[in-house]
Tab-separated table of C-alpha atoms and ligand atoms in Angstrom:
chain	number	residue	atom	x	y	z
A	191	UNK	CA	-6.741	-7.859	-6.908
A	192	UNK	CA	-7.753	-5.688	-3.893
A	193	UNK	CA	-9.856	-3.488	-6.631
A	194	UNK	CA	-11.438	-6.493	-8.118
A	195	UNK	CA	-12.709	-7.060	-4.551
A	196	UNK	CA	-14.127	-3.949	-4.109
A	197	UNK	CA	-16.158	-3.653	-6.938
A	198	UNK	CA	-17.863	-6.971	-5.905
A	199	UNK	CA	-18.335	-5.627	-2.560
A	200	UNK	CA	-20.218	-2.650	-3.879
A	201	UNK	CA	-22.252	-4.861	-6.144
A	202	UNK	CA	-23.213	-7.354	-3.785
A	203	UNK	CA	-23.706	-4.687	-0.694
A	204	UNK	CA	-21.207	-7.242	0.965
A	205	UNK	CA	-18.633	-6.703	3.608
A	206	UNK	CA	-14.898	-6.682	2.701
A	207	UNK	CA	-12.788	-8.139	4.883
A	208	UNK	CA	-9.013	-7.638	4.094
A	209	UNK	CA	-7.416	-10.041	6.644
A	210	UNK	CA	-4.232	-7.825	6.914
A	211	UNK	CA	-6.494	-4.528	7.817
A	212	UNK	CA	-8.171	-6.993	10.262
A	213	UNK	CA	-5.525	-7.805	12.316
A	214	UNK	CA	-4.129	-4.049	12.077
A	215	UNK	CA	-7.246	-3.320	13.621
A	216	UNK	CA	-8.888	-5.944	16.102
A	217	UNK	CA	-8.183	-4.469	19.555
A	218	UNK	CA	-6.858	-7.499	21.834
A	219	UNK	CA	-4.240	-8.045	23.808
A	220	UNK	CA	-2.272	-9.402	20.720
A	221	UNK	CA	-2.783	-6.075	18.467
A	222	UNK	CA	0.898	-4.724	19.655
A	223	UNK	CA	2.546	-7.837	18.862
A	224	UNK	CA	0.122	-8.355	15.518
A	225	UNK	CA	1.012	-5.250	14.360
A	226	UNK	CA	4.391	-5.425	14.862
A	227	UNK	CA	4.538	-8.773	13.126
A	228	UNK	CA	2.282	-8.157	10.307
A	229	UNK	CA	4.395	-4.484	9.636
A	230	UNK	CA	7.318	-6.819	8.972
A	231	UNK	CA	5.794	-9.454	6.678
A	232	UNK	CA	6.234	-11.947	8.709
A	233	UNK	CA	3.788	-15.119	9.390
A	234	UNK	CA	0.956	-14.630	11.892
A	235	UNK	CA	-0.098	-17.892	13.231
A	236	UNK	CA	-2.954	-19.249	11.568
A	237	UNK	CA	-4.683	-19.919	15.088
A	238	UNK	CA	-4.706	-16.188	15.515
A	239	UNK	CA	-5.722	-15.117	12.359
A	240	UNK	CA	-8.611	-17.649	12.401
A	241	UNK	CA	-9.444	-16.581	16.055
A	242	UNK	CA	-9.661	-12.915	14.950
A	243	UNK	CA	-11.037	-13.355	12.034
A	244	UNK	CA	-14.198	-15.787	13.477
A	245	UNK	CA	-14.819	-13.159	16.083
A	246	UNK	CA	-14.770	-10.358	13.385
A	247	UNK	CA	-17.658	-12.346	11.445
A	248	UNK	CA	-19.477	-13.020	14.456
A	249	UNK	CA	-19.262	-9.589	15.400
A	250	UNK	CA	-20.465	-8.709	11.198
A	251	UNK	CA	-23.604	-11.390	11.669
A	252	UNK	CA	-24.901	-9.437	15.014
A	253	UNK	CA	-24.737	-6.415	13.065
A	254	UNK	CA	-26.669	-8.051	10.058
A	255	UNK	CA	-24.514	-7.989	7.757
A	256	UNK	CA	-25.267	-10.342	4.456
A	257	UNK	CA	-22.414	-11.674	3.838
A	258	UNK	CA	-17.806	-11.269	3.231
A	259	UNK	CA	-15.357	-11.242	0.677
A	260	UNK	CA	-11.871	-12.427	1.564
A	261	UNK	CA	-9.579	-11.491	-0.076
A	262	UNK	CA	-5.764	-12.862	0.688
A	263	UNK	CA	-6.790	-15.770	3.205
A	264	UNK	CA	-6.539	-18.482	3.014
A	265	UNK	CA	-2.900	-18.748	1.456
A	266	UNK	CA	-2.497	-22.425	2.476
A	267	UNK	CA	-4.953	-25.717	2.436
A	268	UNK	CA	-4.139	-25.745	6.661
A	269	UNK	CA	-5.748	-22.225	6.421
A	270	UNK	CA	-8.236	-23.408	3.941
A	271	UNK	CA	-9.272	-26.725	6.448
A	272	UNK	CA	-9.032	-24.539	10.136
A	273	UNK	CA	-11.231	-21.733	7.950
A	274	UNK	CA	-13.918	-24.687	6.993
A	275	UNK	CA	-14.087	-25.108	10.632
A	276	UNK	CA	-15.406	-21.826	11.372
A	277	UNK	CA	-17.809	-20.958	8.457
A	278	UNK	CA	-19.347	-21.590	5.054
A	279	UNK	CA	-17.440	-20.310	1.915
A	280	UNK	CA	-19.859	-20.421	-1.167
A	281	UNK	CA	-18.014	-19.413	-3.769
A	282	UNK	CA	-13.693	-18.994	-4.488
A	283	UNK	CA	-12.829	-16.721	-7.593
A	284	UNK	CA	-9.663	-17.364	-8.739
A	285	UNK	CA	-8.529	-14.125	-10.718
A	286	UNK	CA	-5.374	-15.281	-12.623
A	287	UNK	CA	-3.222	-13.617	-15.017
A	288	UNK	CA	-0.238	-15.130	-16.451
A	289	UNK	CA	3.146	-14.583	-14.850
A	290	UNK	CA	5.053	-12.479	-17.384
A	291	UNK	CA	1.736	-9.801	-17.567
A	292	UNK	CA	1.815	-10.082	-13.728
A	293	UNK	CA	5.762	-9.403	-13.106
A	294	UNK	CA	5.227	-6.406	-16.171
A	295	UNK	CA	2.365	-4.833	-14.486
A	296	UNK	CA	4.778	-4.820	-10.947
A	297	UNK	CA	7.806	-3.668	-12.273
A	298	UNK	CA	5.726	-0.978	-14.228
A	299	UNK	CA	4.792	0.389	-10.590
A	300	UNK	CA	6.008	4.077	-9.741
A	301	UNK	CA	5.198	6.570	-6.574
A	302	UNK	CA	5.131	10.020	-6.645
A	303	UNK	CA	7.725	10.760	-3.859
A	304	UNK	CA	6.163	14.347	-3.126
A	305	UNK	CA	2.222	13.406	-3.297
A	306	UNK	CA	1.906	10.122	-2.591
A	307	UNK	CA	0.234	8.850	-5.455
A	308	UNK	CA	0.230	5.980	-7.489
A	309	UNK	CA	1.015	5.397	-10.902
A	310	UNK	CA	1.875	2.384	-13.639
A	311	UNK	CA	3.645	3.014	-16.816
A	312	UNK	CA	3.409	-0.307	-18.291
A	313	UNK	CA	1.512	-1.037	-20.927
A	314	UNK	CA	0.145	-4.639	-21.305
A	315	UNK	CA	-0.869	-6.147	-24.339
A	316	UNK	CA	-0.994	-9.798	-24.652
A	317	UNK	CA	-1.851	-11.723	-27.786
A	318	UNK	CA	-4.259	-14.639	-26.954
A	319	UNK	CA	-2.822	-17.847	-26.157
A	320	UNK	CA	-3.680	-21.464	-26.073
A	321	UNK	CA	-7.432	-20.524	-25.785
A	322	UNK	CA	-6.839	-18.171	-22.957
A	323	UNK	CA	-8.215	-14.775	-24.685
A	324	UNK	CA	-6.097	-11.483	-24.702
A	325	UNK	CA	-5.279	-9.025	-22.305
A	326	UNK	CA	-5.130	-5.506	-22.623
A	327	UNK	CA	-3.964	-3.034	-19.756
A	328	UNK	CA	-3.789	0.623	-20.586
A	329	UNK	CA	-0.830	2.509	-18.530
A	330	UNK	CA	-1.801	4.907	-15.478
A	331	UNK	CA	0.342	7.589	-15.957
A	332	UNK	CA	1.457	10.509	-14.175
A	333	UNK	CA	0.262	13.798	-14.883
A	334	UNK	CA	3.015	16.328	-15.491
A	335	UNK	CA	3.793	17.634	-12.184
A	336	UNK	CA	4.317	14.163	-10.507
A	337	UNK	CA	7.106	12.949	-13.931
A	338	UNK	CA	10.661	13.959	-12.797
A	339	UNK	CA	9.451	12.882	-8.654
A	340	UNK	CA	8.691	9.355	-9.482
A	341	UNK	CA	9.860	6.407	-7.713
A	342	UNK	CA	10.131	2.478	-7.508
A	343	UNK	CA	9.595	0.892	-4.481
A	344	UNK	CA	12.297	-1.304	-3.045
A	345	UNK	CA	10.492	-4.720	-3.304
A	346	UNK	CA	8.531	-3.884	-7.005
A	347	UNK	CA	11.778	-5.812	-8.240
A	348	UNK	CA	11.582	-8.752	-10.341
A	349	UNK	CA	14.034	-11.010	-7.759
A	350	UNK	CA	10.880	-10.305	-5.342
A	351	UNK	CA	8.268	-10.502	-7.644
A	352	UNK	CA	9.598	-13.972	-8.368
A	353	UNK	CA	10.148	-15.287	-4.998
A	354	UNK	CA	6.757	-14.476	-4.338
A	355	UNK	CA	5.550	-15.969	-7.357
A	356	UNK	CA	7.140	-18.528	-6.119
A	357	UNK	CA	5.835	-18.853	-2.497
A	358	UNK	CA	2.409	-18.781	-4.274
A	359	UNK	CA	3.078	-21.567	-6.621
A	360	UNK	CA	4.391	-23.638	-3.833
A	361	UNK	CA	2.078	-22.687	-1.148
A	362	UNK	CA	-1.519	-21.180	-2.317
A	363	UNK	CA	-1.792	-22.574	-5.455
A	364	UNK	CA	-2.974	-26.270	-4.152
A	365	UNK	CA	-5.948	-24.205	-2.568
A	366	UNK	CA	-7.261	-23.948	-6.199
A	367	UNK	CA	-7.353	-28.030	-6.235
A	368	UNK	CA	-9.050	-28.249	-2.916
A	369	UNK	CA	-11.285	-25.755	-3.785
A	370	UNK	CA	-12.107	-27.452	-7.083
A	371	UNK	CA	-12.855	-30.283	-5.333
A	372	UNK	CA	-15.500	-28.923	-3.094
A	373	UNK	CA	-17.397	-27.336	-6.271
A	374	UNK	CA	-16.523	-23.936	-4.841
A	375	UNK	CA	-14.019	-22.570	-7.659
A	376	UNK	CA	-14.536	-20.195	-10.918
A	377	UNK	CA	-11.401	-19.603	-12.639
A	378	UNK	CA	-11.927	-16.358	-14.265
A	379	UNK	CA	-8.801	-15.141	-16.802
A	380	UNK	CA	-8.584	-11.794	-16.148
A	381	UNK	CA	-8.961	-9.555	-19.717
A	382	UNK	CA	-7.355	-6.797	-18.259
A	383	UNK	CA	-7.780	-3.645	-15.760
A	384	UNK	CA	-10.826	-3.592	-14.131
A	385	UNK	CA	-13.020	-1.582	-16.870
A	386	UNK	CA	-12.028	-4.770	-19.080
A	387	UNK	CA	-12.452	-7.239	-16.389
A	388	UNK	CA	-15.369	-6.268	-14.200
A	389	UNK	CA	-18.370	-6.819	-17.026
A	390	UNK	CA	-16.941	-10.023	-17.631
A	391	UNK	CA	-16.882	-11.102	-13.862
A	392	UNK	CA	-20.384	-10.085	-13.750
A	393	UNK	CA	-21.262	-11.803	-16.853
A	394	UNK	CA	-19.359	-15.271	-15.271
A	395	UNK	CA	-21.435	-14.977	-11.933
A	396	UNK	CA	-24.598	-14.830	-13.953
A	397	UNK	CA	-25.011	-11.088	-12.143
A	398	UNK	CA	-24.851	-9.298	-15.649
A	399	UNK	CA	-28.865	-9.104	-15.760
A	400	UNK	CA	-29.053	-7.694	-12.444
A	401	UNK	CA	-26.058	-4.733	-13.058
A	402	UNK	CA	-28.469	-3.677	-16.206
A	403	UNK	CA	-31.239	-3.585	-14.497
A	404	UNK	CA	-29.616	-1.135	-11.536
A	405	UNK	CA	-28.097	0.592	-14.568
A	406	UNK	CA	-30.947	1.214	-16.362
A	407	UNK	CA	-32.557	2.156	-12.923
A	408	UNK	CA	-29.954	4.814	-12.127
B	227	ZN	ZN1	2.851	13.777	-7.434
């Protein structure tokens, strides 16, 4: 939910921190090596990341900043515990969607293979369920030029979807007990694309007030 994130950032006048982009670009000895091994997917320790990513707040504080989002760390309760160790988190949002509208919404994924940009041709709509409220996702579709150039990439499949699905289930998804337990976590049920979704957000952090206020400012 990378877009989720930034639209709090921009609200809050908060600092972002995407813990991949971090250690693309913390210059230490380790960058080479990081690089290499966060280019393939594969697991950085989480003594690194934690090392890099302590020094990157440190470095945020001197500089004055208010405050950070994270946004895909921690993905495991050892994260979660070593990440305790090194700072204050006041508040975990878990955005969750169910399963089947997450796996549609991937596979619906296309690139333009001549500019680049990207596009999503499915179309979500989800009939409440079992109290959870409805979800509507309008399509982002190409324009006309970009129709007969558009491409899937090679791990928007739903064999991959699934394993990571799975991973998540197995791995992350105990952080939303842990977190629970500390009084940290909002579950928030995602109604849909982020014009659906981001009032509602706002509304569940009690920050609605304060966005018509700036809007009736602007
Ligand atoms: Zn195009």
């Amino acid at each position: 939910m990378r877009m989720t994130s930034e639209c709090v950032v921009q609200h809050w006048h908060t600092t972002f921190l995407e813990v991949s982009v971090i250690l693309r670009s913390k210059p230490t000895p380790f960058v080479g090596l990081l690089t290499e091994i966060v280019n393939q997917g594969k697991l950085v320790s989480d003594e690194i990341i934690i090392n890099l990513l302590s020094k990157r707040l440190e470095t945020g504080e001197a500089k004055g900043e208010s405050g950070f989002i994270l946004d895909g760390f921690p993905r495991t309760i050892r994260q979660a515990e070593i990440l305790d160790e090194v700072t204050d988190i006041d508040l975990v949002i878990n955005l969750k969607l169910p399963e089947s509208v997450l796996l549609e919404k991937c596979l619906g994924r296309r690139i333009c293979s001549e500019c680049g940009k990207n596009f999503n041709v499915a179309s979500i709509n989800f009939k409440s369920e079992n109290g959870r409220p409805g979800i509507s996702m309008a399509p982002l579709p190409p324009p006309p030029q970009c129709v007969s150039k558009l491409i899937t990439r090679s791990d928007d499949t739903e064999a991959v979807v699934k394993e990571r699905l799975r991973v998540y289930n197995e791995q992350s998804q105990p952080l939303e007990e842990f977190y629970h337990l500390q009084g940290k976590l909002l579950e928030f049920d995602l109604p849909g694309g982020i014009p659906e979704s981001w009032p509602k957000l706002l509304e569940a952090l009690n920050l609605d007030e304060h966005e018509e206020k700036r809007s009736a400012a602007a």
